[in-house]
């Protein structure tokens, strides 16, 4: 497949705008990044201070692993550099790193021993794909914390970082965004159900394992692509300019 940086920029700008539409953003904090294939260690990120709803593809910065802005106007925020550069370095399979403080998933991260429970179909897609980090040591604005978070993520697709938020990695922006979206929906349903105080129905491991059996990754990959294309059409109509 031929790589076009313009496609990657448009997808990343779309992901920022879509996340804002779904309420997954928080102020001007948090970041989505996308790996550039070469030179090694370079990635795209939003310039500090820009709102997610106004991102344009051409505004995205190219930053190297040392935090040098090699293309574009603006600054890279330290936690964007240290969380994202370290995870991209540790996970060559990841094309994107999506970090948010999205409300419902973050609420699970502040519960002692909080876990995304296998109580809804949406939660089942994350069976055996989540890592939990119970250590919170302050803002992730230095290299050691970025490296520690990358270690806590390991080979998982999702990291719940205690008292902070979630980090999702994806083999493509479409796949990462699809996971981020469904993670929030699954967390929301779980917390709503828990708020009733009534017992939850857990799906047995055997069913969850069958749900994510061998054919499932391909189905999810295809669904993510179709979902993201549909969402980009909505943006094209209602929030044009993101791909410019
Ligand atoms: Zn954060």
PDB file of C-alpha atoms and ligand atoms in Angstrom:
ATOM      1  CA  UNK A   1       0.000   0.000   0.000  1.00  0.00           C
ATOM      2  CA  UNK A   2       1.356   3.381  -0.957  1.00  0.00           C
ATOM      3  CA  UNK A   3       1.775   5.757   1.951  1.00  0.00           C
ATOM      4  CA  UNK A   4       0.491   9.281   1.623  1.00  0.00           C
ATOM      5  CA  UNK A   5       1.225  11.634   4.498  1.00  0.00           C
ATOM      6  CA  UNK A   6      -1.765  13.729   3.423  1.00  0.00           C
ATOM      7  CA  UNK A   7      -4.117  10.784   4.109  1.00  0.00           C
ATOM      8  CA  UNK A   8      -2.604  10.251   7.546  1.00  0.00           C
ATOM      9  CA  UNK A   9      -2.930  13.955   8.350  1.00  0.00           C
ATOM     10  CA  UNK A  10      -6.583  14.012   7.256  1.00  0.00           C
ATOM     11  CA  UNK A  11      -7.405  10.897   9.301  1.00  0.00           C
ATOM     12  CA  UNK A  12      -5.698  12.302  12.390  1.00  0.00           C
ATOM     13  CA  UNK A  13      -7.386  15.691  12.060  1.00  0.00           C
ATOM     14  CA  UNK A  14     -10.712  13.874  11.616  1.00  0.00           C
ATOM     15  CA  UNK A  15     -10.079  11.789  14.734  1.00  0.00           C
ATOM     16  CA  UNK A  16      -9.501  14.959  16.800  1.00  0.00           C
ATOM     17  CA  UNK A  17     -12.673  16.609  15.538  1.00  0.00           C
ATOM     18  CA  UNK A  18     -14.759  13.451  15.941  1.00  0.00           C
ATOM     19  CA  UNK A  19     -13.534  12.879  19.484  1.00  0.00           C
ATOM     20  CA  UNK A  20     -14.623  16.403  20.360  1.00  0.00           C
ATOM     21  CA  UNK A  21     -18.059  15.756  18.844  1.00  0.00           C
ATOM     22  CA  UNK A  22     -18.419  12.661  21.038  1.00  0.00           C
ATOM     23  CA  UNK A  23     -17.282  14.551  24.151  1.00  0.00           C
ATOM     24  CA  UNK A  24     -14.072  12.562  24.556  1.00  0.00           C
ATOM     25  CA  UNK A  25     -11.904  15.687  24.771  1.00  0.00           C
ATOM     26  CA  UNK A  26     -11.026  17.779  27.794  1.00  0.00           C
ATOM     27  CA  UNK A  27     -10.130  21.427  27.318  1.00  0.00           C
ATOM     28  CA  UNK A  28      -7.045  21.628  25.152  1.00  0.00           C
ATOM     29  CA  UNK A  29      -5.403  18.737  26.987  1.00  0.00           C
ATOM     30  CA  UNK A  30      -4.709  15.209  25.766  1.00  0.00           C
ATOM     31  CA  UNK A  31      -3.363  14.162  22.437  1.00  0.00           C
ATOM     32  CA  UNK A  32      -3.724  11.877  19.491  1.00  0.00           C
ATOM     33  CA  UNK A  33      -0.569  11.093  17.549  1.00  0.00           C
ATOM     34  CA  UNK A  34       0.177   9.179  14.361  1.00  0.00           C
ATOM     35  CA  UNK A  35       3.452   7.587  13.409  1.00  0.00           C
ATOM     36  CA  UNK A  36       5.214   8.728  10.256  1.00  0.00           C
ATOM     37  CA  UNK A  37       6.887   5.786   8.544  1.00  0.00           C
ATOM     38  CA  UNK A  38      10.185   7.571   8.092  1.00  0.00           C
ATOM     39  CA  UNK A  39      12.454   8.867   9.268  1.00  0.00           C
ATOM     40  CA  UNK A  40      12.077   6.730  12.353  1.00  0.00           C
ATOM     41  CA  UNK A  41      10.722   8.285  15.555  1.00  0.00           C
ATOM     42  CA  UNK A  42       8.731  11.066  13.878  1.00  0.00           C
ATOM     43  CA  UNK A  43       5.051  11.551  14.523  1.00  0.00           C
ATOM     44  CA  UNK A  44       2.176  13.959  13.908  1.00  0.00           C
ATOM     45  CA  UNK A  45       0.554  15.804  16.809  1.00  0.00           C
ATOM     46  CA  UNK A  46      -1.700  18.781  17.435  1.00  0.00           C
ATOM     47  CA  UNK A  47       0.119  22.061  18.248  1.00  0.00           C
ATOM     48  CA  UNK A  48      -0.356  23.038  21.890  1.00  0.00           C
ATOM     49  CA  UNK A  49      -3.298  25.388  22.375  1.00  0.00           C
ATOM     50  CA  UNK A  50      -5.380  24.383  19.378  1.00  0.00           C
ATOM     51  CA  UNK A  51      -8.883  23.117  20.175  1.00  0.00           C
ATOM     52  CA  UNK A  52      -9.734  19.650  18.885  1.00  0.00           C
ATOM     53  CA  UNK A  53     -12.775  21.020  17.085  1.00  0.00           C
ATOM     54  CA  UNK A  54     -10.677  23.344  14.923  1.00  0.00           C
ATOM     55  CA  UNK A  55      -7.806  21.075  13.883  1.00  0.00           C
ATOM     56  CA  UNK A  56      -6.810  21.080  10.248  1.00  0.00           C
ATOM     57  CA  UNK A  57      -4.570  18.470   8.671  1.00  0.00           C
ATOM     58  CA  UNK A  58      -2.047  21.089   7.577  1.00  0.00           C
ATOM     59  CA  UNK A  59      -1.671  22.402  11.138  1.00  0.00           C
ATOM     60  CA  UNK A  60      -0.441  19.121  12.600  1.00  0.00           C
ATOM     61  CA  UNK A  61       3.180  19.264  13.720  1.00  0.00           C
ATOM     62  CA  UNK A  62       5.853  16.788  12.769  1.00  0.00           C
ATOM     63  CA  UNK A  63       7.846  16.069  15.931  1.00  0.00           C
ATOM     64  CA  UNK A  64      10.828  13.770  16.427  1.00  0.00           C
ATOM     65  CA  UNK A  65      11.469  11.469  19.355  1.00  0.00           C
ATOM     66  CA  UNK A  66      13.490  14.147  21.129  1.00  0.00           C
ATOM     67  CA  UNK A  67      10.631  16.626  20.957  1.00  0.00           C
ATOM     68  CA  UNK A  68      12.049  18.773  18.206  1.00  0.00           C
ATOM     69  CA  UNK A  69       9.348  20.282  15.986  1.00  0.00           C
ATOM     70  CA  UNK A  70      10.740  19.528  12.544  1.00  0.00           C
ATOM     71  CA  UNK A  71       7.737  20.783  10.597  1.00  0.00           C
ATOM     72  CA  UNK A  72       4.862  23.128  11.363  1.00  0.00           C
ATOM     73  CA  UNK A  73       4.168  26.119  13.585  1.00  0.00           C
ATOM     74  CA  UNK A  74       3.650  25.654  17.304  1.00  0.00           C
ATOM     75  CA  UNK A  75       4.870  23.802  20.336  1.00  0.00           C
ATOM     76  CA  UNK A  76       4.490  20.232  21.436  1.00  0.00           C
ATOM     77  CA  UNK A  77       3.131  19.881  24.969  1.00  0.00           C
ATOM     78  CA  UNK A  78       5.500  17.840  27.222  1.00  0.00           C
ATOM     79  CA  UNK A  79       3.067  15.032  28.083  1.00  0.00           C
ATOM     80  CA  UNK A  80       2.293  14.656  24.368  1.00  0.00           C
ATOM     81  CA  UNK A  81       5.971  14.167  23.758  1.00  0.00           C
ATOM     82  CA  UNK A  82       6.750  11.816  26.618  1.00  0.00           C
ATOM     83  CA  UNK A  83       3.661   9.608  26.594  1.00  0.00           C
ATOM     84  CA  UNK A  84       3.410   9.308  22.843  1.00  0.00           C
ATOM     85  CA  UNK A  85       7.030   9.154  21.739  1.00  0.00           C
ATOM     86  CA  UNK A  86       7.812   6.441  24.278  1.00  0.00           C
ATOM     87  CA  UNK A  87       4.802   4.317  23.396  1.00  0.00           C
ATOM     88  CA  UNK A  88       5.391   4.686  19.644  1.00  0.00           C
ATOM     89  CA  UNK A  89       8.995   3.656  20.219  1.00  0.00           C
ATOM     90  CA  UNK A  90       8.013   0.623  22.313  1.00  0.00           C
ATOM     91  CA  UNK A  91       5.207  -0.493  20.004  1.00  0.00           C
ATOM     92  CA  UNK A  92       6.338  -0.620  16.380  1.00  0.00           C
ATOM     93  CA  UNK A  93       2.988  -2.219  15.497  1.00  0.00           C
ATOM     94  CA  UNK A  94       1.102   0.912  16.594  1.00  0.00           C
ATOM     95  CA  UNK A  95       0.357   3.540  13.963  1.00  0.00           C
ATOM     96  CA  UNK A  96      -1.410   5.795  16.430  1.00  0.00           C
ATOM     97  CA  UNK A  97      -1.594   6.554  20.137  1.00  0.00           C
ATOM     98  CA  UNK A  98      -4.823   8.065  21.439  1.00  0.00           C
ATOM     99  CA  UNK A  99      -4.880   9.448  24.969  1.00  0.00           C
ATOM    100  CA  UNK A 100      -7.943  10.961  26.621  1.00  0.00           C
ATOM    101  CA  UNK A 101      -9.525  11.650  29.970  1.00  0.00           C
ATOM    102  CA  UNK A 102     -12.906  10.548  28.546  1.00  0.00           C
ATOM    103  CA  UNK A 103     -15.342  10.619  31.404  1.00  0.00           C
ATOM    104  CA  UNK A 104     -16.664   7.109  31.781  1.00  0.00           C
ATOM    105  CA  UNK A 105     -13.468   5.210  31.119  1.00  0.00           C
ATOM    106  CA  UNK A 106     -11.612   7.595  33.418  1.00  0.00           C
ATOM    107  CA  UNK A 107     -14.243   7.012  36.101  1.00  0.00           C
ATOM    108  CA  UNK A 108     -13.333   3.315  36.030  1.00  0.00           C
ATOM    109  CA  UNK A 109      -9.673   4.304  36.464  1.00  0.00           C
ATOM    110  CA  UNK A 110     -10.464   6.093  39.740  1.00  0.00           C
ATOM    111  CA  UNK A 111     -12.252   3.101  41.292  1.00  0.00           C
ATOM    112  CA  UNK A 112      -9.982   0.990  43.506  1.00  0.00           C
ATOM    113  CA  UNK A 113      -9.355  -2.141  41.447  1.00  0.00           C
ATOM    114  CA  UNK A 114     -11.595  -0.731  38.711  1.00  0.00           C
ATOM    115  CA  UNK A 115     -11.974  -2.961  35.680  1.00  0.00           C
ATOM    116  CA  UNK A 116     -13.938  -2.872  32.452  1.00  0.00           C
ATOM    117  CA  UNK A 117     -16.243  -5.790  33.129  1.00  0.00           C
ATOM    118  CA  UNK A 118     -17.468  -8.276  30.514  1.00  0.00           C
ATOM    119  CA  UNK A 119     -21.073  -7.252  30.986  1.00  0.00           C
ATOM    120  CA  UNK A 120     -21.942  -5.829  27.568  1.00  0.00           C
ATOM    121  CA  UNK A 121     -21.232  -6.901  24.020  1.00  0.00           C
ATOM    122  CA  UNK A 122     -19.225  -3.720  23.502  1.00  0.00           C
ATOM    123  CA  UNK A 123     -16.968  -4.690  26.409  1.00  0.00           C
ATOM    124  CA  UNK A 124     -16.263  -8.115  24.918  1.00  0.00           C
ATOM    125  CA  UNK A 125     -14.182  -6.673  22.092  1.00  0.00           C
ATOM    126  CA  UNK A 126     -11.644  -5.701  24.755  1.00  0.00           C
ATOM    127  CA  UNK A 127     -11.346  -9.204  26.198  1.00  0.00           C
ATOM    128  CA  UNK A 128      -7.643  -9.810  26.916  1.00  0.00           C
ATOM    129  CA  UNK A 129      -6.692  -6.494  25.253  1.00  0.00           C
ATOM    130  CA  UNK A 130      -6.543  -4.203  28.302  1.00  0.00           C
ATOM    131  CA  UNK A 131      -3.672  -3.467  30.691  1.00  0.00           C
ATOM    132  CA  UNK A 132      -4.232  -1.712  34.018  1.00  0.00           C
ATOM    133  CA  UNK A 133      -1.657   0.540  35.663  1.00  0.00           C
ATOM    134  CA  UNK A 134      -2.441   1.177  39.314  1.00  0.00           C
ATOM    135  CA  UNK A 135       0.409   3.657  39.888  1.00  0.00           C
ATOM    136  CA  UNK A 136      -0.281   7.359  39.612  1.00  0.00           C
ATOM    137  CA  UNK A 137       2.743   9.544  40.236  1.00  0.00           C
ATOM    138  CA  UNK A 138       1.707  12.921  38.819  1.00  0.00           C
ATOM    139  CA  UNK A 139       1.732  14.434  35.362  1.00  0.00           C
ATOM    140  CA  UNK A 140       3.362  12.369  32.630  1.00  0.00           C
ATOM    141  CA  UNK A 141       5.626  15.246  31.618  1.00  0.00           C
ATOM    142  CA  UNK A 142       8.982  13.515  31.758  1.00  0.00           C
ATOM    143  CA  UNK A 143      10.714  10.719  29.899  1.00  0.00           C
ATOM    144  CA  UNK A 144      10.807   8.228  32.786  1.00  0.00           C
ATOM    145  CA  UNK A 145       7.025   8.331  33.174  1.00  0.00           C
ATOM    146  CA  UNK A 146       6.506   7.922  29.440  1.00  0.00           C
ATOM    147  CA  UNK A 147       8.745   4.873  29.485  1.00  0.00           C
ATOM    148  CA  UNK A 148       6.993   3.500  32.543  1.00  0.00           C
ATOM    149  CA  UNK A 149       3.583   3.891  30.879  1.00  0.00           C
ATOM    150  CA  UNK A 150       4.865   2.176  27.730  1.00  0.00           C
ATOM    151  CA  UNK A 151       6.017  -0.707  29.938  1.00  0.00           C
ATOM    152  CA  UNK A 152       2.635  -0.853  31.699  1.00  0.00           C
ATOM    153  CA  UNK A 153       0.855  -0.975  28.328  1.00  0.00           C
ATOM    154  CA  UNK A 154       3.026  -3.890  27.199  1.00  0.00           C
ATOM    155  CA  UNK A 155       1.429  -5.519  24.176  1.00  0.00           C
ATOM    156  CA  UNK A 156      -2.131  -4.522  25.104  1.00  0.00           C
ATOM    157  CA  UNK A 157      -4.358  -2.293  22.975  1.00  0.00           C
ATOM    158  CA  UNK A 158      -5.665  -0.253  25.901  1.00  0.00           C
ATOM    159  CA  UNK A 159      -4.110   1.044  29.101  1.00  0.00           C
ATOM    160  CA  UNK A 160      -6.209   2.277  32.000  1.00  0.00           C
ATOM    161  CA  UNK A 161      -3.913   4.584  33.954  1.00  0.00           C
ATOM    162  CA  UNK A 162      -5.126   4.939  37.524  1.00  0.00           C
ATOM    163  CA  UNK A 163      -6.561   8.330  38.510  1.00  0.00           C
ATOM    164  CA  UNK A 164      -5.827   9.723  35.074  1.00  0.00           C
ATOM    165  CA  UNK A 165      -7.389   8.295  31.899  1.00  0.00           C
ATOM    166  CA  UNK A 166      -6.903   5.863  29.070  1.00  0.00           C
ATOM    167  CA  UNK A 167      -4.416   5.275  26.278  1.00  0.00           C
ATOM    168  CA  UNK A 168      -5.381   3.326  23.163  1.00  0.00           C
ATOM    169  CA  UNK A 169      -3.004   2.204  20.439  1.00  0.00           C
ATOM    170  CA  UNK A 170      -4.150   1.186  16.978  1.00  0.00           C
ATOM    171  CA  UNK A 171      -2.715  -0.402  13.874  1.00  0.00           C
ATOM    172  CA  UNK A 172      -4.499   2.424  12.034  1.00  0.00           C
ATOM    173  CA  UNK A 173      -6.243   5.612  13.075  1.00  0.00           C
ATOM    174  CA  UNK A 174      -9.587   4.082  12.087  1.00  0.00           C
ATOM    175  CA  UNK A 175      -8.995   1.036  14.284  1.00  0.00           C
ATOM    176  CA  UNK A 176      -7.705   3.051  17.220  1.00  0.00           C
ATOM    177  CA  UNK A 177     -10.596   5.485  17.037  1.00  0.00           C
ATOM    178  CA  UNK A 178     -13.137   2.665  16.824  1.00  0.00           C
ATOM    179  CA  UNK A 179     -11.696   1.142  20.007  1.00  0.00           C
ATOM    180  CA  UNK A 180     -11.635   4.506  21.777  1.00  0.00           C
ATOM    181  CA  UNK A 181     -15.292   5.110  20.885  1.00  0.00           C
ATOM    182  CA  UNK A 182     -16.509   1.666  21.954  1.00  0.00           C
ATOM    183  CA  UNK A 183     -14.387   1.750  25.096  1.00  0.00           C
ATOM    184  CA  UNK A 184     -16.282   4.822  26.244  1.00  0.00           C
ATOM    185  CA  UNK A 185     -19.664   3.297  25.341  1.00  0.00           C
ATOM    186  CA  UNK A 186     -18.864   0.084  27.211  1.00  0.00           C
ATOM    187  CA  UNK A 187     -17.644   2.033  30.252  1.00  0.00           C
ATOM    188  CA  UNK A 188     -20.758   4.220  30.221  1.00  0.00           C
ATOM    189  CA  UNK A 189     -23.135   1.260  30.151  1.00  0.00           C
ATOM    190  CA  UNK A 190     -21.194  -0.482  32.909  1.00  0.00           C
ATOM    191  CA  UNK A 191     -21.235   2.545  35.224  1.00  0.00           C
ATOM    192  CA  UNK A 192     -24.916   3.180  34.535  1.00  0.00           C
ATOM    193  CA  UNK A 193     -25.732  -0.440  35.352  1.00  0.00           C
ATOM    194  CA  UNK A 194     -23.560  -0.326  38.498  1.00  0.00           C
ATOM    195  CA  UNK A 195     -25.296   2.859  39.615  1.00  0.00           C
ATOM    196  CA  UNK A 196     -28.548   0.901  40.009  1.00  0.00           C
ATOM    197  CA  UNK A 197     -26.917  -1.136  42.775  1.00  0.00           C
ATOM    198  CA  UNK A 198     -28.292  -4.297  41.221  1.00  0.00           C
ATOM    199  CA  UNK A 199     -26.208  -7.335  40.348  1.00  0.00           C
ATOM    200  CA  UNK A 200     -24.604  -7.281  36.890  1.00  0.00           C
ATOM    201  CA  UNK A 201     -24.772 -10.181  34.474  1.00  0.00           C
ATOM    202  CA  UNK A 202     -21.243 -11.217  33.541  1.00  0.00           C
ATOM    203  CA  UNK A 203     -20.671 -12.916  30.214  1.00  0.00           C
ATOM    204  CA  UNK A 204     -18.751 -16.149  30.834  1.00  0.00           C
ATOM    205  CA  UNK A 205     -15.106 -16.258  29.704  1.00  0.00           C
ATOM    206  CA  UNK A 206     -15.896 -19.028  27.226  1.00  0.00           C
ATOM    207  CA  UNK A 207     -18.392 -16.780  25.405  1.00  0.00           C
ATOM    208  CA  UNK A 208     -16.043 -13.782  25.527  1.00  0.00           C
ATOM    209  CA  UNK A 209     -13.254 -15.902  24.105  1.00  0.00           C
ATOM    210  CA  UNK A 210     -15.509 -17.131  21.329  1.00  0.00           C
ATOM    211  CA  UNK A 211     -16.522 -13.526  20.602  1.00  0.00           C
ATOM    212  CA  UNK A 212     -12.909 -12.525  20.063  1.00  0.00           C
ATOM    213  CA  UNK A 213     -11.915 -15.740  18.327  1.00  0.00           C
ATOM    214  CA  UNK A 214      -9.783 -15.811  15.230  1.00  0.00           C
ATOM    215  CA  UNK A 215     -12.194 -14.280  12.735  1.00  0.00           C
ATOM    216  CA  UNK A 216     -13.061 -11.403  15.044  1.00  0.00           C
ATOM    217  CA  UNK A 217      -9.955  -9.215  14.536  1.00  0.00           C
ATOM    218  CA  UNK A 218     -10.661  -9.101  10.812  1.00  0.00           C
ATOM    219  CA  UNK A 219     -14.317  -8.291  11.405  1.00  0.00           C
ATOM    220  CA  UNK A 220     -13.375  -5.510  13.816  1.00  0.00           C
ATOM    221  CA  UNK A 221     -10.766  -4.173  11.406  1.00  0.00           C
ATOM    222  CA  UNK A 222     -13.321  -4.013   8.594  1.00  0.00           C
ATOM    223  CA  UNK A 223     -15.985  -2.516  10.845  1.00  0.00           C
ATOM    224  CA  UNK A 224     -13.560   0.137  12.037  1.00  0.00           C
ATOM    225  CA  UNK A 225     -12.772   1.182   8.469  1.00  0.00           C
ATOM    226  CA  UNK A 226     -16.433   1.410   7.481  1.00  0.00           C
ATOM    227  CA  UNK A 227     -17.265   3.272  10.700  1.00  0.00           C
ATOM    228  CA  UNK A 228     -14.458   5.789  10.240  1.00  0.00           C
ATOM    229  CA  UNK A 229     -15.374   6.404   6.585  1.00  0.00           C
ATOM    230  CA  UNK A 230     -18.971   7.071   7.642  1.00  0.00           C
ATOM    231  CA  UNK A 231     -17.812   9.455  10.368  1.00  0.00           C
ATOM    232  CA  UNK A 232     -15.590  11.307   7.899  1.00  0.00           C
ATOM    233  CA  UNK A 233     -18.580  11.777   5.584  1.00  0.00           C
ATOM    234  CA  UNK A 234     -20.452  13.360   8.494  1.00  0.00           C
ATOM    235  CA  UNK A 235     -17.494  15.663   9.100  1.00  0.00           C
ATOM    236  CA  UNK A 236     -17.268  16.507   5.411  1.00  0.00           C
ATOM    237  CA  UNK A 237     -20.865  17.697   5.560  1.00  0.00           C
ATOM    238  CA  UNK A 238     -20.940  19.311   8.985  1.00  0.00           C
ATOM    239  CA  UNK A 239     -17.381  20.290   9.873  1.00  0.00           C
ATOM    240  CA  UNK A 240     -15.531  20.791   6.592  1.00  0.00           C
ATOM    241  CA  UNK A 241     -11.965  21.983   6.443  1.00  0.00           C
ATOM    242  CA  UNK A 242     -10.402  19.352   8.697  1.00  0.00           C
ATOM    243  CA  UNK A 243      -8.653  17.722   5.728  1.00  0.00           C
ATOM    244  CA  UNK A 244      -7.187  21.010   4.452  1.00  0.00           C
TER     245      UNK A 244
HETATM  246 ZN1  LIG B   1      -3.648  12.826  30.397  1.00  0.00          ZN
END
